[in-house]
Amino acid sequence: MHRTLLSALALSCLLAKDLPAEDAFEMPVSGEILPGWVQADGTRVIGLRMKLAPGWKTYWRSPGDAGIPPTFDWRGSENLKGVGITWPAPGVFLTAGMRTIGYEGDVVLPIALAPTRKGEPISLQATVDMGVCKDICIPHRMTLEAFIDDQNTKPTPAIAAALAARPYSAQDADVSYVTCALRPTEDGLAITATLDMPAIGRDEIVIIEPGQPGVWMSETQTERANGMLVAVGEMMLSDGSPIALDRDDVTITVLGQNHAVEIRGCDPG
């Protein structure tokens, strides 16, 4: 297996191991459900608020090699047909010398709930598995419940602010085009993403999500060349099998000093 992937997996396991009993302490994160409001189509917007103790961080959906991606389990909920999470633009941190992507402080994730029967209450049960980090990284499981039965239509300020903090779309950020050139490697695929877009501040970082389960994606090496933003990375499956990448499934997120941009899909390079 690729040496970088082995190192990243080993580091993640080391960082995520449980603390011994004698080192037990109060968890540095708490969570709650903000009930939100009902939209005209019957969908309800709620918020998952996480409060992190000073100096502690948690992870974005694509957290980097040393991060623990959060997972959500909605089983046990009633009158719930579908769930959609909106991710506010994350920050960039160093964990054990490796780049990680996530949040600190007071974090709200806006969540759209599609009820099975519109106009009826939703009984929500959410299990969230996540990682929290300071000098060490530890896994944490939160179980949250809420019975949502009001018909409030006024947006909740904290949720509305989190929605406003999501990355710009390609159109809003004046992205002219994005290409993804692929090249087979011994372990998988090398990908070069070329983005024709205005600069969004210094220290631009490009994160590429393949959009396919089980595909590991490396950090990208990013630079500006001839006015273009170019990011190069590598992806592979853990079992070493070939990857059939659908460019329409690729998500590219650019983080910069001024704002973030999220781009869905790319053209052949």
PDB file of C-alpha atoms in Angstrom:
ATOM      1  CA  MET A   1       0.000   0.000   0.000  1.00  0.00           C
ATOM      2  CA  HIS A   2       1.137   3.539  -0.636  1.00  0.00           C
ATOM      3  CA  ARG A   3       3.525   4.697   2.104  1.00  0.00           C
ATOM      4  CA  THR A   4       1.722   8.033   2.591  1.00  0.00           C
ATOM      5  CA  LEU A   5      -1.592   6.267   3.127  1.00  0.00           C
ATOM      6  CA  LEU A   6      -0.040   3.825   5.582  1.00  0.00           C
ATOM      7  CA  SER A   7       1.498   6.693   7.546  1.00  0.00           C
ATOM      8  CA  ALA A   8      -1.764   8.616   7.591  1.00  0.00           C
ATOM      9  CA  LEU A   9      -3.757   5.584   8.755  1.00  0.00           C
ATOM     10  CA  ALA A  10      -1.251   4.792  11.464  1.00  0.00           C
ATOM     11  CA  LEU A  11      -1.261   8.386  12.691  1.00  0.00           C
ATOM     12  CA  SER A  12      -5.055   8.531  12.692  1.00  0.00           C
ATOM     13  CA  CYS A  13      -5.226   5.337  14.747  1.00  0.00           C
ATOM     14  CA  LEU A  14      -2.658   6.699  17.171  1.00  0.00           C
ATOM     15  CA  LEU A  15      -4.443  10.007  17.558  1.00  0.00           C
ATOM     16  CA  ALA A  16      -7.871   8.449  17.908  1.00  0.00           C
ATOM     17  CA  LYS A  17      -7.153   5.801  20.530  1.00  0.00           C
ATOM     18  CA  ASP A  18      -9.236   5.851  23.697  1.00  0.00           C
ATOM     19  CA  LEU A  19      -7.829   7.487  26.799  1.00  0.00           C
ATOM     20  CA  PRO A  20      -6.971   5.185  29.729  1.00  0.00           C
ATOM     21  CA  ALA A  21      -9.501   5.181  32.555  1.00  0.00           C
ATOM     22  CA  GLU A  22      -7.177   7.109  34.837  1.00  0.00           C
ATOM     23  CA  ASP A  23      -7.053   9.934  32.290  1.00  0.00           C
ATOM     24  CA  ALA A  24     -10.843  10.325  32.089  1.00  0.00           C
ATOM     25  CA  PHE A  25     -12.000  13.930  31.848  1.00  0.00           C
ATOM     26  CA  GLU A  26     -15.038  15.934  30.936  1.00  0.00           C
ATOM     27  CA  MET A  27     -15.595  15.904  27.191  1.00  0.00           C
ATOM     28  CA  PRO A  28     -14.600  19.241  25.615  1.00  0.00           C
ATOM     29  CA  VAL A  29     -17.645  19.319  23.303  1.00  0.00           C
ATOM     30  CA  SER A  30     -21.391  19.471  23.853  1.00  0.00           C
ATOM     31  CA  GLY A  31     -24.222  19.338  21.338  1.00  0.00           C
ATOM     32  CA  GLU A  32     -27.840  20.375  20.961  1.00  0.00           C
ATOM     33  CA  ILE A  33     -30.541  20.496  18.303  1.00  0.00           C
ATOM     34  CA  LEU A  34     -31.849  23.945  17.292  1.00  0.00           C
ATOM     35  CA  PRO A  35     -35.452  23.407  16.101  1.00  0.00           C
ATOM     36  CA  GLY A  36     -35.289  25.970  13.270  1.00  0.00           C
ATOM     37  CA  TRP A  37     -38.185  26.631  10.927  1.00  0.00           C
ATOM     38  CA  VAL A  38     -40.486  25.178   8.282  1.00  0.00           C
ATOM     39  CA  GLN A  39     -39.986  26.165   4.638  1.00  0.00           C
ATOM     40  CA  ALA A  40     -42.746  26.675   2.071  1.00  0.00           C
ATOM     41  CA  ASP A  41     -42.208  23.184   0.597  1.00  0.00           C
ATOM     42  CA  GLY A  42     -42.690  21.514   3.997  1.00  0.00           C
ATOM     43  CA  THR A  43     -38.989  20.889   4.569  1.00  0.00           C
ATOM     44  CA  ARG A  44     -37.742  21.833   8.025  1.00  0.00           C
ATOM     45  CA  VAL A  45     -34.375  23.493   8.581  1.00  0.00           C
ATOM     46  CA  ILE A  46     -32.781  22.677  11.935  1.00  0.00           C
ATOM     47  CA  GLY A  47     -29.310  23.190  13.340  1.00  0.00           C
ATOM     48  CA  LEU A  48     -26.827  20.896  15.062  1.00  0.00           C
ATOM     49  CA  ARG A  49     -24.922  23.166  17.435  1.00  0.00           C
ATOM     50  CA  MET A  50     -21.598  21.974  18.814  1.00  0.00           C
ATOM     51  CA  LYS A  51     -19.808  23.974  21.503  1.00  0.00           C
ATOM     52  CA  LEU A  52     -16.093  23.243  21.766  1.00  0.00           C
ATOM     53  CA  ALA A  53     -13.955  24.134  24.750  1.00  0.00           C
ATOM     54  CA  PRO A  54     -11.180  26.704  24.108  1.00  0.00           C
ATOM     55  CA  GLY A  55      -8.330  25.212  22.088  1.00  0.00           C
ATOM     56  CA  TRP A  56     -10.327  22.184  20.937  1.00  0.00           C
ATOM     57  CA  LYS A  57     -11.325  21.511  17.344  1.00  0.00           C
ATOM     58  CA  THR A  58     -13.514  19.101  15.426  1.00  0.00           C
ATOM     59  CA  TYR A  59     -13.498  18.051  11.792  1.00  0.00           C
ATOM     60  CA  TRP A  60     -15.084  18.919   8.476  1.00  0.00           C
ATOM     61  CA  ARG A  61     -16.572  16.241   6.189  1.00  0.00           C
ATOM     62  CA  SER A  62     -13.150  15.780   4.515  1.00  0.00           C
ATOM     63  CA  PRO A  63     -10.782  16.310   7.440  1.00  0.00           C
ATOM     64  CA  GLY A  64      -7.347  15.563   6.017  1.00  0.00           C
ATOM     65  CA  ASP A  65      -5.017  12.637   6.684  1.00  0.00           C
ATOM     66  CA  ALA A  66      -4.890  13.085  10.480  1.00  0.00           C
ATOM     67  CA  GLY A  67      -8.597  13.834  10.933  1.00  0.00           C
ATOM     68  CA  ILE A  68     -11.637  11.787  11.894  1.00  0.00           C
ATOM     69  CA  PRO A  69     -14.563  12.461   9.530  1.00  0.00           C
ATOM     70  CA  PRO A  70     -17.911  12.880  11.311  1.00  0.00           C
ATOM     71  CA  THR A  71     -20.663  10.373  10.642  1.00  0.00           C
ATOM     72  CA  PHE A  72     -24.398  10.704  11.300  1.00  0.00           C
ATOM     73  CA  ASP A  73     -26.956   8.003  12.064  1.00  0.00           C
ATOM     74  CA  TRP A  74     -30.634   9.005  11.933  1.00  0.00           C
ATOM     75  CA  ARG A  75     -32.090   5.545  12.592  1.00  0.00           C
ATOM     76  CA  GLY A  76     -34.854   5.605  15.177  1.00  0.00           C
ATOM     77  CA  SER A  77     -36.241   8.913  13.897  1.00  0.00           C
ATOM     78  CA  GLU A  78     -39.922   9.025  12.977  1.00  0.00           C
ATOM     79  CA  ASN A  79     -41.585  10.863  10.081  1.00  0.00           C
ATOM     80  CA  LEU A  80     -38.184  11.454   8.489  1.00  0.00           C
ATOM     81  CA  LYS A  81     -37.661  10.699   4.790  1.00  0.00           C
ATOM     82  CA  GLY A  82     -34.401  12.488   4.026  1.00  0.00           C
ATOM     83  CA  VAL A  83     -31.590  14.584   5.516  1.00  0.00           C
ATOM     84  CA  GLY A  84     -29.275  17.152   3.907  1.00  0.00           C
ATOM     85  CA  ILE A  85     -26.346  18.817   5.699  1.00  0.00           C
ATOM     86  CA  THR A  86     -24.941  22.224   4.754  1.00  0.00           C
ATOM     87  CA  TRP A  87     -21.298  22.658   5.781  1.00  0.00           C
ATOM     88  CA  PRO A  88     -20.094  26.175   6.660  1.00  0.00           C
ATOM     89  CA  ALA A  89     -16.652  27.024   5.308  1.00  0.00           C
ATOM     90  CA  PRO A  90     -14.081  25.296   7.563  1.00  0.00           C
ATOM     91  CA  GLY A  91     -10.692  26.412   8.820  1.00  0.00           C
ATOM     92  CA  VAL A  92      -7.249  24.890   8.327  1.00  0.00           C
ATOM     93  CA  PHE A  93      -5.210  23.585  11.279  1.00  0.00           C
ATOM     94  CA  LEU A  94      -2.081  21.549  11.956  1.00  0.00           C
ATOM     95  CA  THR A  95      -2.453  18.287  13.895  1.00  0.00           C
ATOM     96  CA  ALA A  96       0.813  16.496  14.736  1.00  0.00           C
ATOM     97  CA  GLY A  97       2.397  18.448  11.893  1.00  0.00           C
ATOM     98  CA  MET A  98      -0.257  17.384   9.392  1.00  0.00           C
ATOM     99  CA  ARG A  99      -2.906  19.586   7.790  1.00  0.00           C
ATOM    100  CA  THR A 100      -6.442  19.076   9.047  1.00  0.00           C
ATOM    101  CA  ILE A 101      -9.684  20.784   8.084  1.00  0.00           C
ATOM    102  CA  GLY A 102     -12.363  21.623  10.637  1.00  0.00           C
ATOM    103  CA  TYR A 103     -13.956  23.961  13.128  1.00  0.00           C
ATOM    104  CA  GLU A 104     -13.393  25.499  16.544  1.00  0.00           C
ATOM    105  CA  GLY A 105     -15.532  27.416  19.025  1.00  0.00           C
ATOM    106  CA  ASP A 106     -19.311  27.450  18.529  1.00  0.00           C
ATOM    107  CA  VAL A 107     -20.251  25.528  15.360  1.00  0.00           C
ATOM    108  CA  VAL A 108     -23.713  25.215  13.807  1.00  0.00           C
ATOM    109  CA  LEU A 109     -24.397  22.742  10.990  1.00  0.00           C
ATOM    110  CA  PRO A 110     -27.654  23.598   9.168  1.00  0.00           C
ATOM    111  CA  ILE A 111     -29.626  20.445   8.395  1.00  0.00           C
ATOM    112  CA  ALA A 112     -32.654  20.119   6.112  1.00  0.00           C
ATOM    113  CA  LEU A 113     -35.182  17.472   7.173  1.00  0.00           C
ATOM    114  CA  ALA A 114     -37.673  16.136   4.641  1.00  0.00           C
ATOM    115  CA  PRO A 115     -40.679  14.663   6.490  1.00  0.00           C
ATOM    116  CA  THR A 116     -42.478  11.588   5.252  1.00  0.00           C
ATOM    117  CA  ARG A 117     -45.798  13.289   6.073  1.00  0.00           C
ATOM    118  CA  LYS A 118     -45.710  17.057   5.680  1.00  0.00           C
ATOM    119  CA  GLY A 119     -47.217  19.108   8.459  1.00  0.00           C
ATOM    120  CA  GLU A 120     -46.796  16.373  11.079  1.00  0.00           C
ATOM    121  CA  PRO A 121     -44.227  16.334  13.917  1.00  0.00           C
ATOM    122  CA  ILE A 122     -40.762  14.860  13.441  1.00  0.00           C
ATOM    123  CA  SER A 123     -39.298  12.736  16.204  1.00  0.00           C
ATOM    124  CA  LEU A 124     -35.561  13.068  15.682  1.00  0.00           C
ATOM    125  CA  GLN A 125     -32.865  10.751  16.967  1.00  0.00           C
ATOM    126  CA  ALA A 126     -29.328  11.505  15.879  1.00  0.00           C
ATOM    127  CA  THR A 127     -26.121   9.665  16.715  1.00  0.00           C
ATOM    128  CA  VAL A 128     -23.018  11.651  15.771  1.00  0.00           C
ATOM    129  CA  ASP A 129     -19.575  10.035  15.784  1.00  0.00           C
ATOM    130  CA  MET A 130     -16.847  12.648  15.609  1.00  0.00           C
ATOM    131  CA  GLY A 131     -13.293  13.433  16.556  1.00  0.00           C
ATOM    132  CA  VAL A 132     -12.165  16.282  18.798  1.00  0.00           C
ATOM    133  CA  CYS A 133      -8.569  17.443  19.033  1.00  0.00           C
ATOM    134  CA  LYS A 134      -6.256  19.593  21.075  1.00  0.00           C
ATOM    135  CA  ASP A 135      -2.898  18.114  22.106  1.00  0.00           C
ATOM    136  CA  ILE A 136      -4.449  14.709  21.469  1.00  0.00           C
ATOM    137  CA  CYS A 137      -7.345  13.563  19.296  1.00  0.00           C
ATOM    138  CA  ILE A 138     -10.134  11.463  20.740  1.00  0.00           C
ATOM    139  CA  PRO A 139     -13.302   9.947  19.278  1.00  0.00           C
ATOM    140  CA  HIS A 140     -16.618  11.038  20.741  1.00  0.00           C
ATOM    141  CA  ARG A 141     -20.212   9.908  20.248  1.00  0.00           C
ATOM    142  CA  MET A 142     -23.136  12.265  20.823  1.00  0.00           C
ATOM    143  CA  THR A 143     -26.726  11.044  20.956  1.00  0.00           C
ATOM    144  CA  LEU A 144     -29.277  13.822  20.501  1.00  0.00           C
ATOM    145  CA  GLU A 145     -33.060  13.710  20.500  1.00  0.00           C
ATOM    146  CA  ALA A 146     -35.708  16.290  19.632  1.00  0.00           C
ATOM    147  CA  PHE A 147     -39.457  16.261  19.098  1.00  0.00           C
ATOM    148  CA  ILE A 148     -40.211  18.972  16.551  1.00  0.00           C
ATOM    149  CA  ASP A 149     -43.881  19.849  16.233  1.00  0.00           C
ATOM    150  CA  ASP A 150     -44.161  23.629  15.783  1.00  0.00           C
ATOM    151  CA  GLN A 151     -44.901  25.376  12.487  1.00  0.00           C
ATOM    152  CA  ASN A 152     -42.543  28.318  12.965  1.00  0.00           C
ATOM    153  CA  THR A 153     -41.577  29.910   9.630  1.00  0.00           C
ATOM    154  CA  LYS A 154     -39.162  32.552  10.936  1.00  0.00           C
ATOM    155  CA  PRO A 155     -35.476  31.682  10.367  1.00  0.00           C
ATOM    156  CA  THR A 156     -33.363  31.078  13.464  1.00  0.00           C
ATOM    157  CA  PRO A 157     -30.496  33.627  13.464  1.00  0.00           C
ATOM    158  CA  ALA A 158     -27.753  31.141  14.396  1.00  0.00           C
ATOM    159  CA  ILE A 159     -28.790  28.718  11.638  1.00  0.00           C
ATOM    160  CA  ALA A 160     -29.227  31.511   9.086  1.00  0.00           C
ATOM    161  CA  ALA A 161     -25.719  32.790   9.909  1.00  0.00           C
ATOM    162  CA  ALA A 162     -24.272  29.297   9.374  1.00  0.00           C
ATOM    163  CA  LEU A 163     -26.048  29.042   6.013  1.00  0.00           C
ATOM    164  CA  ALA A 164     -24.563  32.391   5.018  1.00  0.00           C
ATOM    165  CA  ALA A 165     -21.099  31.067   5.959  1.00  0.00           C
ATOM    166  CA  ARG A 166     -21.182  28.228   3.439  1.00  0.00           C
ATOM    167  CA  PRO A 167     -18.700  28.376   0.542  1.00  0.00           C
ATOM    168  CA  TYR A 168     -19.556  30.370  -2.572  1.00  0.00           C
ATOM    169  CA  SER A 169     -20.796  28.442  -5.584  1.00  0.00           C
ATOM    170  CA  ALA A 170     -18.727  28.334  -8.774  1.00  0.00           C
ATOM    171  CA  GLN A 171     -21.077  30.856 -10.355  1.00  0.00           C
ATOM    172  CA  ASP A 172     -20.956  33.252  -7.404  1.00  0.00           C
ATOM    173  CA  ALA A 173     -17.145  33.062  -7.341  1.00  0.00           C
ATOM    174  CA  ASP A 174     -16.786  33.744 -11.097  1.00  0.00           C
ATOM    175  CA  VAL A 175     -15.188  30.373 -11.816  1.00  0.00           C
ATOM    176  CA  SER A 176     -14.829  30.178 -15.607  1.00  0.00           C
ATOM    177  CA  TYR A 177     -13.952  26.499 -15.909  1.00  0.00           C
ATOM    178  CA  VAL A 178     -12.470  23.549 -14.020  1.00  0.00           C
ATOM    179  CA  THR A 179     -10.699  20.567 -15.554  1.00  0.00           C
ATOM    180  CA  CYS A 180      -9.501  17.318 -13.965  1.00  0.00           C
ATOM    181  CA  ALA A 181      -6.697  15.511 -15.781  1.00  0.00           C
ATOM    182  CA  LEU A 182      -6.220  11.898 -14.670  1.00  0.00           C
ATOM    183  CA  ARG A 183      -3.148   9.719 -14.975  1.00  0.00           C
ATOM    184  CA  PRO A 184      -2.815   6.092 -13.818  1.00  0.00           C
ATOM    185  CA  THR A 185      -0.168   5.446 -11.165  1.00  0.00           C
ATOM    186  CA  GLU A 186       1.194   2.285  -9.589  1.00  0.00           C
ATOM    187  CA  ASP A 187      -1.255   2.672  -6.693  1.00  0.00           C
ATOM    188  CA  GLY A 188      -4.251   4.419  -8.224  1.00  0.00           C
ATOM    189  CA  LEU A 189      -4.800   7.713 -10.042  1.00  0.00           C
ATOM    190  CA  ALA A 190      -2.975  11.024 -10.066  1.00  0.00           C
ATOM    191  CA  ILE A 191      -5.298  13.994 -10.530  1.00  0.00           C
ATOM    192  CA  THR A 192      -4.453  17.500 -11.664  1.00  0.00           C
ATOM    193  CA  ALA A 193      -7.242  20.034 -11.191  1.00  0.00           C
ATOM    194  CA  THR A 194      -6.898  23.311 -13.087  1.00  0.00           C
ATOM    195  CA  LEU A 195      -9.238  26.119 -12.051  1.00  0.00           C
ATOM    196  CA  ASP A 196      -9.758  29.377 -13.916  1.00  0.00           C
ATOM    197  CA  MET A 197     -10.965  31.570 -11.051  1.00  0.00           C
ATOM    198  CA  PRO A 198     -10.055  34.819  -9.304  1.00  0.00           C
ATOM    199  CA  ALA A 199      -7.712  34.580  -6.343  1.00  0.00           C
ATOM    200  CA  ILE A 200      -9.484  34.390  -2.977  1.00  0.00           C
ATOM    201  CA  GLY A 201      -6.602  35.542  -0.797  1.00  0.00           C
ATOM    202  CA  ARG A 202      -3.221  34.159   0.149  1.00  0.00           C
ATOM    203  CA  ASP A 203      -2.563  30.574   1.179  1.00  0.00           C
ATOM    204  CA  GLU A 204      -5.159  29.059  -1.145  1.00  0.00           C
ATOM    205  CA  ILE A 205      -5.762  25.378  -0.396  1.00  0.00           C
ATOM    206  CA  VAL A 206      -7.606  23.017  -2.740  1.00  0.00           C
ATOM    207  CA  ILE A 207      -9.414  19.970  -1.349  1.00  0.00           C
ATOM    208  CA  ILE A 208     -10.571  17.321  -3.823  1.00  0.00           C
ATOM    209  CA  GLU A 209     -13.289  14.843  -2.822  1.00  0.00           C
ATOM    210  CA  PRO A 210     -13.620  11.928  -5.295  1.00  0.00           C
ATOM    211  CA  GLY A 211     -17.295  11.403  -4.431  1.00  0.00           C
ATOM    212  CA  GLN A 212     -16.902   7.627  -4.272  1.00  0.00           C
ATOM    213  CA  PRO A 213     -16.941   5.502  -1.088  1.00  0.00           C
ATOM    214  CA  GLY A 214     -13.663   3.905  -0.097  1.00  0.00           C
ATOM    215  CA  VAL A 215     -11.416   6.136  -2.205  1.00  0.00           C
ATOM    216  CA  TRP A 216      -8.556   7.725  -0.262  1.00  0.00           C
ATOM    217  CA  MET A 217      -7.471  11.164  -1.486  1.00  0.00           C
ATOM    218  CA  SER A 218      -4.149  12.756  -0.601  1.00  0.00           C
ATOM    219  CA  GLU A 219      -3.518  16.367   0.279  1.00  0.00           C
ATOM    220  CA  THR A 220      -3.008  18.439  -2.840  1.00  0.00           C
ATOM    221  CA  GLN A 221       0.000  20.509  -3.795  1.00  0.00           C
ATOM    222  CA  THR A 222      -1.458  23.843  -4.876  1.00  0.00           C
ATOM    223  CA  GLU A 223       0.022  26.757  -6.780  1.00  0.00           C
ATOM    224  CA  ARG A 224      -0.901  29.641  -9.071  1.00  0.00           C
ATOM    225  CA  ALA A 225       0.519  29.228 -12.581  1.00  0.00           C
ATOM    226  CA  ASN A 226      -0.198  31.586 -15.487  1.00  0.00           C
ATOM    227  CA  GLY A 227      -3.209  32.950 -13.658  1.00  0.00           C
ATOM    228  CA  MET A 228      -4.657  29.484 -13.053  1.00  0.00           C
ATOM    229  CA  LEU A 229      -5.027  27.677  -9.739  1.00  0.00           C
ATOM    230  CA  VAL A 230      -3.494  24.213 -10.126  1.00  0.00           C
ATOM    231  CA  ALA A 231      -3.818  21.405  -7.579  1.00  0.00           C
ATOM    232  CA  VAL A 232      -2.136  17.998  -7.862  1.00  0.00           C
ATOM    233  CA  GLY A 233      -2.962  14.963  -5.737  1.00  0.00           C
ATOM    234  CA  GLU A 234      -3.308  11.203  -5.739  1.00  0.00           C
ATOM    235  CA  MET A 235      -6.186   8.859  -4.982  1.00  0.00           C
ATOM    236  CA  MET A 236      -6.393   5.144  -4.415  1.00  0.00           C
ATOM    237  CA  LEU A 237      -8.627   2.381  -3.090  1.00  0.00           C
ATOM    238  CA  SER A 238      -7.407   0.683   0.086  1.00  0.00           C
ATOM    239  CA  ASP A 239      -7.415  -2.734  -1.622  1.00  0.00           C
ATOM    240  CA  GLY A 240      -5.375  -1.418  -4.551  1.00  0.00           C
ATOM    241  CA  SER A 241      -8.050  -2.101  -7.144  1.00  0.00           C
ATOM    242  CA  PRO A 242      -8.506   0.246 -10.149  1.00  0.00           C
ATOM    243  CA  ILE A 243     -10.580   3.413  -9.773  1.00  0.00           C
ATOM    244  CA  ALA A 244     -13.245   4.338 -12.299  1.00  0.00           C
ATOM    245  CA  LEU A 245     -13.688   8.009 -11.461  1.00  0.00           C
ATOM    246  CA  ASP A 246     -16.799   9.894 -12.559  1.00  0.00           C
ATOM    247  CA  ARG A 247     -15.786  13.551 -12.873  1.00  0.00           C
ATOM    248  CA  ASP A 248     -19.398  14.620 -12.253  1.00  0.00           C
ATOM    249  CA  ASP A 249     -19.118  13.208  -8.720  1.00  0.00           C
ATOM    250  CA  VAL A 250     -15.972  15.162  -7.849  1.00  0.00           C
ATOM    251  CA  THR A 251     -16.279  18.081  -5.410  1.00  0.00           C
ATOM    252  CA  ILE A 252     -13.492  20.659  -5.302  1.00  0.00           C
ATOM    253  CA  THR A 253     -13.341  23.112  -2.404  1.00  0.00           C
ATOM    254  CA  VAL A 254     -10.964  26.069  -2.396  1.00  0.00           C
ATOM    255  CA  LEU A 255     -10.166  27.703   0.936  1.00  0.00           C
ATOM    256  CA  GLY A 256      -8.578  31.151   0.970  1.00  0.00           C
ATOM    257  CA  GLN A 257      -8.041  34.082   3.287  1.00  0.00           C
ATOM    258  CA  ASN A 258     -11.102  35.931   1.956  1.00  0.00           C
ATOM    259  CA  HIS A 259     -13.682  33.163   1.531  1.00  0.00           C
ATOM    260  CA  ALA A 260     -14.237  29.602   0.296  1.00  0.00           C
ATOM    261  CA  VAL A 261     -15.575  28.214  -2.982  1.00  0.00           C
ATOM    262  CA  GLU A 262     -17.229  24.844  -3.625  1.00  0.00           C
ATOM    263  CA  ILE A 263     -17.339  23.428  -7.145  1.00  0.00           C
ATOM    264  CA  ARG A 264     -19.310  20.364  -8.199  1.00  0.00           C
ATOM    265  CA  GLY A 265     -17.907  18.351 -11.077  1.00  0.00           C
ATOM    266  CA  CYS A 266     -15.076  19.039 -13.508  1.00  0.00           C
ATOM    267  CA  ASP A 267     -14.391  18.603 -17.218  1.00  0.00           C
ATOM    268  CA  PRO A 268     -11.732  16.305 -18.713  1.00  0.00           C
ATOM    269  CA  GLY A 269      -8.296  17.883 -18.773  1.00  0.00           C
TER     270      GLY A 269
END
